[in-house]
Coordinates of N, CA and C and ligand atoms in Angstrom, one line a residue:
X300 N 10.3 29.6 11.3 CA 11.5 30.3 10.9 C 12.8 29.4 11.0
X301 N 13.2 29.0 12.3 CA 13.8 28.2 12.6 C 14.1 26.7 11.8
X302 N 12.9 26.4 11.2 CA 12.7 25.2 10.3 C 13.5 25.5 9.0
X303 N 13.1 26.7 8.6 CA 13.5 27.4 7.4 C 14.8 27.4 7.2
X304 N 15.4 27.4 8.2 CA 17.3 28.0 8.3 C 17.6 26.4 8.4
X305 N 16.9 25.5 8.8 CA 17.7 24.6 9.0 C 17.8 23.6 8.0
X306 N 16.5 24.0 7.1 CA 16.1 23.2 5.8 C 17.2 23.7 4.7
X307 N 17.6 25.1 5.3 CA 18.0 25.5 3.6 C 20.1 25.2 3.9
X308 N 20.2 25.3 5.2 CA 21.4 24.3 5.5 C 21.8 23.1 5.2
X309 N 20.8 22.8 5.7 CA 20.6 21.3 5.2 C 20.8 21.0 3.5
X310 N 19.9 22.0 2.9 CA 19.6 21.3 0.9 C 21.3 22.0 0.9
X311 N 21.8 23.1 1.1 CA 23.6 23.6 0.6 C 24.2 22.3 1.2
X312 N 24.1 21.6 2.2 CA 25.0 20.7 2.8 C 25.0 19.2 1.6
X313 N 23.6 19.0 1.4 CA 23.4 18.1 0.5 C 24.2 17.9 -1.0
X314 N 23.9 19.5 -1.3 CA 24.9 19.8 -2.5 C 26.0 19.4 -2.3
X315 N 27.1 20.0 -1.4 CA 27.8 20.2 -1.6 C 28.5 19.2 -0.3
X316 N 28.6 19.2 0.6 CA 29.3 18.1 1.9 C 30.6 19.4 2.4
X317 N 30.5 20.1 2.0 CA 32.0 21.1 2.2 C 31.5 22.2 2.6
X318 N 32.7 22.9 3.0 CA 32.7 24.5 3.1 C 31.9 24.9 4.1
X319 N 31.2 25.9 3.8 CA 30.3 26.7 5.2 C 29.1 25.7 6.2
X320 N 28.1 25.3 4.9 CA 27.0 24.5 5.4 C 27.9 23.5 6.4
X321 N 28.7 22.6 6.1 CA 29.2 21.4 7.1 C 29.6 22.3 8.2
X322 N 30.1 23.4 8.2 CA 30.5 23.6 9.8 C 29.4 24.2 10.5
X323 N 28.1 24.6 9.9 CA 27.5 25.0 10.3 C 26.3 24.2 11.5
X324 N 26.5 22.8 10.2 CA 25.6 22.0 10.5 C 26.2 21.5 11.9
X325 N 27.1 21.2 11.9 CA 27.9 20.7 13.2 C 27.7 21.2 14.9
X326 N 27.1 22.5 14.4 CA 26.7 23.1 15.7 C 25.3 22.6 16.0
X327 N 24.3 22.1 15.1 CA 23.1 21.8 15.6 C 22.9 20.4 15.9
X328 N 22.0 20.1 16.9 CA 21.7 18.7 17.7 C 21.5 17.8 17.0
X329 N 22.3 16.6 16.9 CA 21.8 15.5 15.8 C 20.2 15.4 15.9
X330 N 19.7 15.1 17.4 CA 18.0 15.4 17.3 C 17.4 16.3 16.7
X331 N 17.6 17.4 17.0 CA 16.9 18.6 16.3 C 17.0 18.3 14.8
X332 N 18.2 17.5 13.9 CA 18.3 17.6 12.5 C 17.7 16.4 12.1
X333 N 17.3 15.3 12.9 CA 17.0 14.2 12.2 C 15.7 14.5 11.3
X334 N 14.8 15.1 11.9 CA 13.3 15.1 11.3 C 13.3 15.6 10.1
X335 N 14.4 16.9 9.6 CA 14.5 17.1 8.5 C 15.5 17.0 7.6
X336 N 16.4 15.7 7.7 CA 17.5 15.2 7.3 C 16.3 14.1 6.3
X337 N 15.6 13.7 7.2 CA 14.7 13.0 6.0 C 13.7 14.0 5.5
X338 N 13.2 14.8 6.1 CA 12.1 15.6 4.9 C 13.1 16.0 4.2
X339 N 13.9 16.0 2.8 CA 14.7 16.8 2.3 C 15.3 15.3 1.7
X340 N 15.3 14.3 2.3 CA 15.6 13.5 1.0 C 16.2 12.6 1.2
X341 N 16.8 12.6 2.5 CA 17.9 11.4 3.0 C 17.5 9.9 3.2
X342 N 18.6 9.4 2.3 CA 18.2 7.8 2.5 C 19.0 7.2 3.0
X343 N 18.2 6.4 4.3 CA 19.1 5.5 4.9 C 19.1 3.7 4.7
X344 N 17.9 3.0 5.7 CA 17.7 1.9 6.3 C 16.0 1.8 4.8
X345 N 15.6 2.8 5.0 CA 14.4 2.3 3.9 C 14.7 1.3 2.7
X346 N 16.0 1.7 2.1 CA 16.3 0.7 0.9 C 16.3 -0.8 1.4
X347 N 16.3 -1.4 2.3 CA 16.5 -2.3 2.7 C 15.1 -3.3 2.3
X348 N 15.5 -4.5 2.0 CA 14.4 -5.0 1.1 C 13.2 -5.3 2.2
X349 N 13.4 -5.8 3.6 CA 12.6 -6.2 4.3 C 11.9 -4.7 4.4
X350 N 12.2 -3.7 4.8 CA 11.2 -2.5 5.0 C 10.4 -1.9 3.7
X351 N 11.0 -2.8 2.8 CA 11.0 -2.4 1.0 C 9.5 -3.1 0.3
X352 N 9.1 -3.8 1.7 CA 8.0 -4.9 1.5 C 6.9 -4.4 0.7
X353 N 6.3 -5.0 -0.2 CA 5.3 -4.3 -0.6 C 4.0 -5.3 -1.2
X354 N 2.5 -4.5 -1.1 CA 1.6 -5.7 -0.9 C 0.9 -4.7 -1.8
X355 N 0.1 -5.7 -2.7 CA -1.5 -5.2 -3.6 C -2.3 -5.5 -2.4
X356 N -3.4 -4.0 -2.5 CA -4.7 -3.8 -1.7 C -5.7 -3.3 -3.4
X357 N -6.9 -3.9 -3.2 CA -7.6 -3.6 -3.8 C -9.0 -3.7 -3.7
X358 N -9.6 -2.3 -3.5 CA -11.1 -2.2 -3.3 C -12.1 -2.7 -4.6
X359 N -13.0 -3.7 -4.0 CA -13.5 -4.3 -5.1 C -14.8 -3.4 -5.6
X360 N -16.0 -3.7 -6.4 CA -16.8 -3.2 -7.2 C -17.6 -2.3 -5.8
X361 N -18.1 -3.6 -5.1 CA -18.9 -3.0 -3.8 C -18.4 -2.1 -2.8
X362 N -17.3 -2.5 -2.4 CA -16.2 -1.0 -1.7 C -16.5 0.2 -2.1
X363 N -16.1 0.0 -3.9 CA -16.3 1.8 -4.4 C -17.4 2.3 -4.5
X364 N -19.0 1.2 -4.9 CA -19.7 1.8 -4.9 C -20.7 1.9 -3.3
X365 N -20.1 1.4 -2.8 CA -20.5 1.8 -1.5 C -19.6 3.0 -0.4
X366 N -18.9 3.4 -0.7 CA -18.1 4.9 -0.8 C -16.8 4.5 0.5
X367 N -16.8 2.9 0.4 CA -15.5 2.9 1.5 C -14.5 3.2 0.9
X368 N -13.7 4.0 -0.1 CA -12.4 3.9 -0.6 C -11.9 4.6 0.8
X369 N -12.3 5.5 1.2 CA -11.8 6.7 2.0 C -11.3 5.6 3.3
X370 N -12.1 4.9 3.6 CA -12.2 4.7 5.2 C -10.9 3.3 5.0
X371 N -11.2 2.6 4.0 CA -10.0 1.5 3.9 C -8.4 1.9 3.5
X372 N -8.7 3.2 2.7 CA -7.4 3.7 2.8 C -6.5 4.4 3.9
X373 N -7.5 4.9 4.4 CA -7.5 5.3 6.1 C -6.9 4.5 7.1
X374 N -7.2 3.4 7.5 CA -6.9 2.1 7.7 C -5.2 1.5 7.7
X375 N -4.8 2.0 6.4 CA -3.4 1.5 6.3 C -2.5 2.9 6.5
X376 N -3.1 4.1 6.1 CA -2.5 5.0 6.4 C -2.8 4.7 8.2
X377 N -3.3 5.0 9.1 CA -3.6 5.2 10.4 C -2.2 3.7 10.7
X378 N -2.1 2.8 10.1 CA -1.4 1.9 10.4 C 0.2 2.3 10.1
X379 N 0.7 2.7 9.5 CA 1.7 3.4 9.8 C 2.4 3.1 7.9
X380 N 1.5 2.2 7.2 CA 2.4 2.0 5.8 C 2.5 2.8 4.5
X381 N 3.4 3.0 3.7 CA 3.3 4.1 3.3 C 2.8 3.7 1.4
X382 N 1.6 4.4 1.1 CA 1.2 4.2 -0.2 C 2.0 4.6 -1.1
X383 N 2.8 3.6 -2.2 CA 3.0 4.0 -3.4 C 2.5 3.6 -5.1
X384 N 1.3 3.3 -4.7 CA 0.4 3.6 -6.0 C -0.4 3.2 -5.8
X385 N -1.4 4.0 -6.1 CA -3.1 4.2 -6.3 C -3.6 4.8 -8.1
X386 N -4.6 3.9 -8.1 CA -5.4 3.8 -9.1 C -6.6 2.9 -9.5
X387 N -7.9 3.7 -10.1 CA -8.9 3.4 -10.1 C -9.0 2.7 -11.6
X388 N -9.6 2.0 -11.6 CA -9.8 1.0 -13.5 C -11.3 0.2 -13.2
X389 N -11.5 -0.2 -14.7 CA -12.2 -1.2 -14.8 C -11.8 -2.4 -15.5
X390 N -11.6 -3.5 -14.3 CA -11.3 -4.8 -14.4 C -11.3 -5.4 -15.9
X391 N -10.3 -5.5 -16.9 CA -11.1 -6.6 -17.9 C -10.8 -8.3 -17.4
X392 N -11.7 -8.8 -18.4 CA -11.8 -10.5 -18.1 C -10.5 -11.1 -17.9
X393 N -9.8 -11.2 -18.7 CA -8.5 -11.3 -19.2 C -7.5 -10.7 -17.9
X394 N -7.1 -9.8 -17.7 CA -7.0 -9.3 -16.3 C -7.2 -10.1 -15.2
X395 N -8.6 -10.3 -14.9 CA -9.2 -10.9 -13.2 C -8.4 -12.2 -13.8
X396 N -8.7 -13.0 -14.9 CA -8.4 -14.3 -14.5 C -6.5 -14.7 -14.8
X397 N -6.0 -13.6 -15.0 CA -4.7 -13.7 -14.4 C -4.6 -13.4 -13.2
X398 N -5.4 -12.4 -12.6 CA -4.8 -11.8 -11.4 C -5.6 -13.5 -10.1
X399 N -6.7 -14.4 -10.4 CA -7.0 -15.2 -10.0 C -6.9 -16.3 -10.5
X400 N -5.8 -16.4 -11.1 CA -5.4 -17.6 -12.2 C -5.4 -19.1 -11.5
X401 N -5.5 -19.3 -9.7 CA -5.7 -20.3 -9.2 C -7.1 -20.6 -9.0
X402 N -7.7 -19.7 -9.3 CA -9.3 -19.8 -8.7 C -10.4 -20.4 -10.4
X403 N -9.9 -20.2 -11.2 CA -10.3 -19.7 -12.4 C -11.5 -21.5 -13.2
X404 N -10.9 -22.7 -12.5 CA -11.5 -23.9 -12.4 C -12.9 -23.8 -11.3
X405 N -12.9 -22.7 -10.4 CA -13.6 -23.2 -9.0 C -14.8 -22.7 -9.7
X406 N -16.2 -23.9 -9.0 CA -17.7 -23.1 -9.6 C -17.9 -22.1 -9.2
X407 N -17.5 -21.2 -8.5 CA -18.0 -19.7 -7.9 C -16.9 -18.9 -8.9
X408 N -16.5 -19.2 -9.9 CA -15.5 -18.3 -10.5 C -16.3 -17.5 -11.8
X409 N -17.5 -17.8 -11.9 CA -17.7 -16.9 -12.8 C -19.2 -15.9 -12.3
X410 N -19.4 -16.0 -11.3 CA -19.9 -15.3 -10.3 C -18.8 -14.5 -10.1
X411 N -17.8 -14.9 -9.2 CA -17.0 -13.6 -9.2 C -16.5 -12.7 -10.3
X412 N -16.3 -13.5 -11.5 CA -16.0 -12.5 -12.9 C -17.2 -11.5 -12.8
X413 N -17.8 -12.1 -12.8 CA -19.4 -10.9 -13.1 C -19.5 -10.3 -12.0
X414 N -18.8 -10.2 -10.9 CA -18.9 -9.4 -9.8 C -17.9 -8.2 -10.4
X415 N -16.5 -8.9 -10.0 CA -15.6 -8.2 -10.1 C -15.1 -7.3 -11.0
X416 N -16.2 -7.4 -12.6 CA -15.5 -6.9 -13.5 C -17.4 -5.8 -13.8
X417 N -17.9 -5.8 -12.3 CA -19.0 -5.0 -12.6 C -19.0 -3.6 -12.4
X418 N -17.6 -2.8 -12.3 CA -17.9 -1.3 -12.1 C -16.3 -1.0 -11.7
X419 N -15.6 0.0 -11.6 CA -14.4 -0.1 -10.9 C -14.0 -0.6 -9.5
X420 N -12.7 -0.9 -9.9 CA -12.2 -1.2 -8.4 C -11.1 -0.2 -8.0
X421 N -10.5 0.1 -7.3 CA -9.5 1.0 -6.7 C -8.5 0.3 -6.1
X422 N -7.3 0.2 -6.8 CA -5.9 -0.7 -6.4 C -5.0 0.0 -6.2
X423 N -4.2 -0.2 -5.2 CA -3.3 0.2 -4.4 C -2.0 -0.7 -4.4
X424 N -0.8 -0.1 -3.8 CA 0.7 -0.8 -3.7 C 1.2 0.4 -2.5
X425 N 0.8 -0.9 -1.0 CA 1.2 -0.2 0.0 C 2.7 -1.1 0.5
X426 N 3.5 -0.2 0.8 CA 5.0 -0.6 1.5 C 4.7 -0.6 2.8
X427 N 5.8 -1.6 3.5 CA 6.2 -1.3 5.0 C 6.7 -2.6 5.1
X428 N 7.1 -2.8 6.6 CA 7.7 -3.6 7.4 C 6.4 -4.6 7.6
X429 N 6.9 -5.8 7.0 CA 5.4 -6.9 7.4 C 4.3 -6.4 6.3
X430 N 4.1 -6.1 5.3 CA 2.9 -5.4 5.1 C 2.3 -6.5 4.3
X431 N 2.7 -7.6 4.0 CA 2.1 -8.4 3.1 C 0.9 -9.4 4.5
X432 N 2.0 -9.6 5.3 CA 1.3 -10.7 6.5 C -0.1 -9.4 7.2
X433 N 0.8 -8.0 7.5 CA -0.1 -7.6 8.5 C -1.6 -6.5 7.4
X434 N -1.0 -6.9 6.6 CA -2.7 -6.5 5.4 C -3.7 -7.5 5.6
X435 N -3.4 -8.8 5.5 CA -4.0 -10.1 5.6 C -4.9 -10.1 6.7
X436 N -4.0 -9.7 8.1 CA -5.0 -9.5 9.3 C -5.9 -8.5 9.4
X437 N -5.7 -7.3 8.6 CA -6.5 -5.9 9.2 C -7.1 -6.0 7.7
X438 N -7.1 -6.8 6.6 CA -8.5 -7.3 6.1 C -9.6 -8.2 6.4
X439 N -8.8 -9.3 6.9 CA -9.6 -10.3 7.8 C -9.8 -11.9 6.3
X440 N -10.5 -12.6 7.3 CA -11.3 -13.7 6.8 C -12.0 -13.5 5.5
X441 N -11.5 -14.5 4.7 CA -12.0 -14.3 3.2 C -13.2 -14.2 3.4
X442 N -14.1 -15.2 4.2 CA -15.3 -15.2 4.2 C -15.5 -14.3 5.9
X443 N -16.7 -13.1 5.2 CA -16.8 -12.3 5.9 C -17.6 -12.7 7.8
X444 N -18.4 -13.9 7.6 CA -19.0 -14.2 8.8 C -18.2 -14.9 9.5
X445 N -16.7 -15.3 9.1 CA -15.3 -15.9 9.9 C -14.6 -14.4 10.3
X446 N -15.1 -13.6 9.6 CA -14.0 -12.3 10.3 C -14.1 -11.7 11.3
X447 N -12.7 -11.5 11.6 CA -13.2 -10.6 13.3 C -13.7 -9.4 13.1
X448 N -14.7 -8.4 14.1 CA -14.8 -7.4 14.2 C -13.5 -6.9 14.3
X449 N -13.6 -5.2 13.5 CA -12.0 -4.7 13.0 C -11.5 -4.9 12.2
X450 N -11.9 -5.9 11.4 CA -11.1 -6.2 10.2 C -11.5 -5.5 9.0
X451 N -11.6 -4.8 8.1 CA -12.2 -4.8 7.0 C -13.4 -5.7 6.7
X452 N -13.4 -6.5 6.4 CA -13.9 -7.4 6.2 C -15.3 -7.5 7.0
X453 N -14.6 -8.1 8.4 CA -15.6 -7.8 9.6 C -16.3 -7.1 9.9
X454 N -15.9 -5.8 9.6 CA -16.5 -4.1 10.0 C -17.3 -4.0 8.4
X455 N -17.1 -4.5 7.8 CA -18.3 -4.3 6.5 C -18.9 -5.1 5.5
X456 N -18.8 -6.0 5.8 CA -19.6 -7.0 5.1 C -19.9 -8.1 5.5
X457 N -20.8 -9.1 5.0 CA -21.1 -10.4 5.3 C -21.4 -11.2 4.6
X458 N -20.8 -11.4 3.4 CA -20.9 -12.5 2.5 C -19.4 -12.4 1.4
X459 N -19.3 -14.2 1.2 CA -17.6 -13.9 0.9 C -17.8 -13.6 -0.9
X460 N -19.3 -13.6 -1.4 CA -19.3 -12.9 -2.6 C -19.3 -11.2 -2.9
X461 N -19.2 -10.9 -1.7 CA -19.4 -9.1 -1.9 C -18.5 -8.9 -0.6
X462 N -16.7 -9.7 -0.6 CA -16.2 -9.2 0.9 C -15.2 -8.2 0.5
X463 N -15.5 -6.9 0.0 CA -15.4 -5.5 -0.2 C -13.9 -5.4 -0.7
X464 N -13.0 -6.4 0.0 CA -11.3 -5.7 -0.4 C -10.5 -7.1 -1.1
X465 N -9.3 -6.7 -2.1 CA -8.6 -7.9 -1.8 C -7.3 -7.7 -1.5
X466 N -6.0 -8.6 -0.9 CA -5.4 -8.6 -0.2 C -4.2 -9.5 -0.8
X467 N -3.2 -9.3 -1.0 CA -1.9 -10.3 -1.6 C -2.0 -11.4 -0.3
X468 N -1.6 -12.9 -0.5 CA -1.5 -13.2 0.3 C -0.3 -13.8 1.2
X469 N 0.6 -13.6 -0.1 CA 2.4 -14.0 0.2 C 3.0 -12.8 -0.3
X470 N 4.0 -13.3 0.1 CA 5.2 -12.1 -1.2 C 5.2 -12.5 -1.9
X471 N 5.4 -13.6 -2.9 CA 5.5 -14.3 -4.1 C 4.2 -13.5 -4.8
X472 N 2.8 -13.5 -4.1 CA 1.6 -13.0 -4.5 C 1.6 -11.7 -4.9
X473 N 2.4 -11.3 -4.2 CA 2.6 -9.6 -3.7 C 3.0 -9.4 -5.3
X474 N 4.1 -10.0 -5.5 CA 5.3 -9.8 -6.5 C 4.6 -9.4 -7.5
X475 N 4.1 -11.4 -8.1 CA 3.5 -11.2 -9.2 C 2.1 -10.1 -9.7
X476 N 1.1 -10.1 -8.6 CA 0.4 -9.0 -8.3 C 0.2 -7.3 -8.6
X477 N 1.5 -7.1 -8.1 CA 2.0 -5.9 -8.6 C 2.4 -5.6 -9.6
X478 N 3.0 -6.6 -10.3 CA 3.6 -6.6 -11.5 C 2.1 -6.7 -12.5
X479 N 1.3 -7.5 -12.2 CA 0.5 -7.5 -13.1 C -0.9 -6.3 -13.5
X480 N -1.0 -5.8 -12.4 CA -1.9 -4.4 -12.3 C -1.2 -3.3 -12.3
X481 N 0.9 -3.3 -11.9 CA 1.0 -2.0 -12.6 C 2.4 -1.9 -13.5
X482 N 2.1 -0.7 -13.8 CA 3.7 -0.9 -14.7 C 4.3 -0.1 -13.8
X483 N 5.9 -0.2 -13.6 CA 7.0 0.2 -12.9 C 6.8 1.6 -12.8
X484 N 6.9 2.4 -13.7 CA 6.7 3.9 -13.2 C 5.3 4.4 -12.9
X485 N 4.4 3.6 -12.6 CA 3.3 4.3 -12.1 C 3.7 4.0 -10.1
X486 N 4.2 3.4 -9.8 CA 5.1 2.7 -8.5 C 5.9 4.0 -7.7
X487 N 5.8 4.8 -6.8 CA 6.2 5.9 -6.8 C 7.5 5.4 -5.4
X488 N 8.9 5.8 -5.4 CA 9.6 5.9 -4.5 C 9.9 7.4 -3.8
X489 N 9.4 7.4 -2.2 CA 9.6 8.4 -1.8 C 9.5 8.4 -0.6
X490 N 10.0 9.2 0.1 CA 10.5 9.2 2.1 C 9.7 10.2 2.4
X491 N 8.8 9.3 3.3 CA 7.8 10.0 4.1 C 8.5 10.8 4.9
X492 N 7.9 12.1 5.7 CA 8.3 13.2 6.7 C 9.1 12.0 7.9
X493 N 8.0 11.5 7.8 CA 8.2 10.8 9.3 C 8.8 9.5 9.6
X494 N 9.8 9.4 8.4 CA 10.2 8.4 8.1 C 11.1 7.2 9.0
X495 N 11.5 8.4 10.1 CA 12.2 7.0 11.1 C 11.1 7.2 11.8
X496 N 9.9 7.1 12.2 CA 9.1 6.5 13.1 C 8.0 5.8 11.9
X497 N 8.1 5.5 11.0 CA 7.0 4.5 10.1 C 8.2 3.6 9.4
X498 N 9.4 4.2 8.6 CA 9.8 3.5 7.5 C 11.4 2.8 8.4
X499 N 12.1 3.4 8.9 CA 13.3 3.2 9.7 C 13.2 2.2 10.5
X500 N 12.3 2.1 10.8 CA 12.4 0.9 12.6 C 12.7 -0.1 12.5
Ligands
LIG612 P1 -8.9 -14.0 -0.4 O1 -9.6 -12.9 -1.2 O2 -9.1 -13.9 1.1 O3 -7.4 -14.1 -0.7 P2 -9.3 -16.3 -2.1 O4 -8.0 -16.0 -2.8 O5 -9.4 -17.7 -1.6 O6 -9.6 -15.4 -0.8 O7 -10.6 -16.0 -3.0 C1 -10.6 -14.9 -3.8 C2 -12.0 -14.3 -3.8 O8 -12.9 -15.2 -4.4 C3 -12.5 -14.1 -2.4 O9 -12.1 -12.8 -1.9 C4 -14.0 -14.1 -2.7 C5 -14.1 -15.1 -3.8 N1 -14.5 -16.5 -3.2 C6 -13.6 -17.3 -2.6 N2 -14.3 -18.4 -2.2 C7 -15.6 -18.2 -2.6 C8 -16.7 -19.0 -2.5 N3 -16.7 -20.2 -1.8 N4 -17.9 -18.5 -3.0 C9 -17.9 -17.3 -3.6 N5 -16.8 -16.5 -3.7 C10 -15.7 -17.0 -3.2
LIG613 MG1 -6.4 -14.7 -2.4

């Protein structure tokens, strides 16, 4: 109930910055209002490009058909970053060898076409603070028998032709990455509940 009075003070105060809501608000505990100054919309420190960071995750053919989507997305959620786009496809050729346009000379590159473009994958664009460097670690070693236990990687596979996830591995990567698997408005902007203890810090 209490939540309810303070939410709906809060959206009049938003409107408007005047009159009744501001004096109202005045009497309640900056603590007490933080939690839903951001559920309700408020933007502070999140715009900030460093917190603004954002990485491609992508579960490859063997991930989805082996039913890890759940547990690897779990993973970055339990880590504190916050998902703004998800979606499932099937890879065309054309596609993988942009999105691996450095690999596309190497002899294992058409083994991995015929992997990668054998069933869907599930791609993601997760935000946060660090998320490009600290995706890299809590995927692990490209090649799965270099990966530590814990890693993605480590915790489910063992060979670097079936190593379940892929991972941006710069910003630069991140960038072009993103841009290339999505278009701008599939990319969602939005303030988590709990936003100064995930997105603020
Ligand atoms: P990562 O996926 O860790 O960024 P990468 O960009 O060097 O690694 O390679 C892309 C993918 O290509 C990798 O996840 C699996 C495959 N790959 C790399 N090296 C390979 C090799 N020697 N044999 C077979 N597949 C390989
Ligand atoms: Mg790579």
């Amino acid at each position: 109930m209490l939540r309810c009075i303070i939410k709906k003070i809060l959206q009049h105060s938003y409107v408007g910055e005047q009159g009744t809501s501001k004096g109202l608000l005045s009497a309640f505990p900056t603590a007490l209002l933080g939690e839903h100054r951001a559920a309700v919309g408020h933007r502070s420190k999140s715009s900030l490009p460093e917190v603004r960071e954002r990485t491609l995750i992508a579960v490859k053919p063997d991930g989805v058909h082996r039913r890890l989507v759940g547990q690897i997305i779990q993973r970055f959620e339990q880590r504190g970053f916050k998902l703004v786009g998800l979606k499932m496809l099937q890879v065309s050729e054309d596609l993988l060898s942009q999105h691996y346009i450095e690999l596309r000379t190497k002899p294992f590159y058409p083994r991995l076409q015929q992997y990668m473009t054998s069933g869907p994958v599930v791609v993601m664009v997760w935000e946060g603070h660090k998320v490009v460097q600290t995706s890299r670690v809590m995927v692990g070693h490209t090649n799965p028998a270099e990966a530590s236990a814990g890693t993605v990687r480590g915790d489910f596979s063992f060979h670097v032709s079936r190593n379940v996830v892929h991972a941006s591995d710069s910003l630069e990567g991140a960038q072009r990455e993103i841009q290339l698997w999505f278009k701008g408005r599939e990319l969602l902007n939005w303030d988590c509940c709990d936003q100064s203890n995930t997105c603020d810090v």
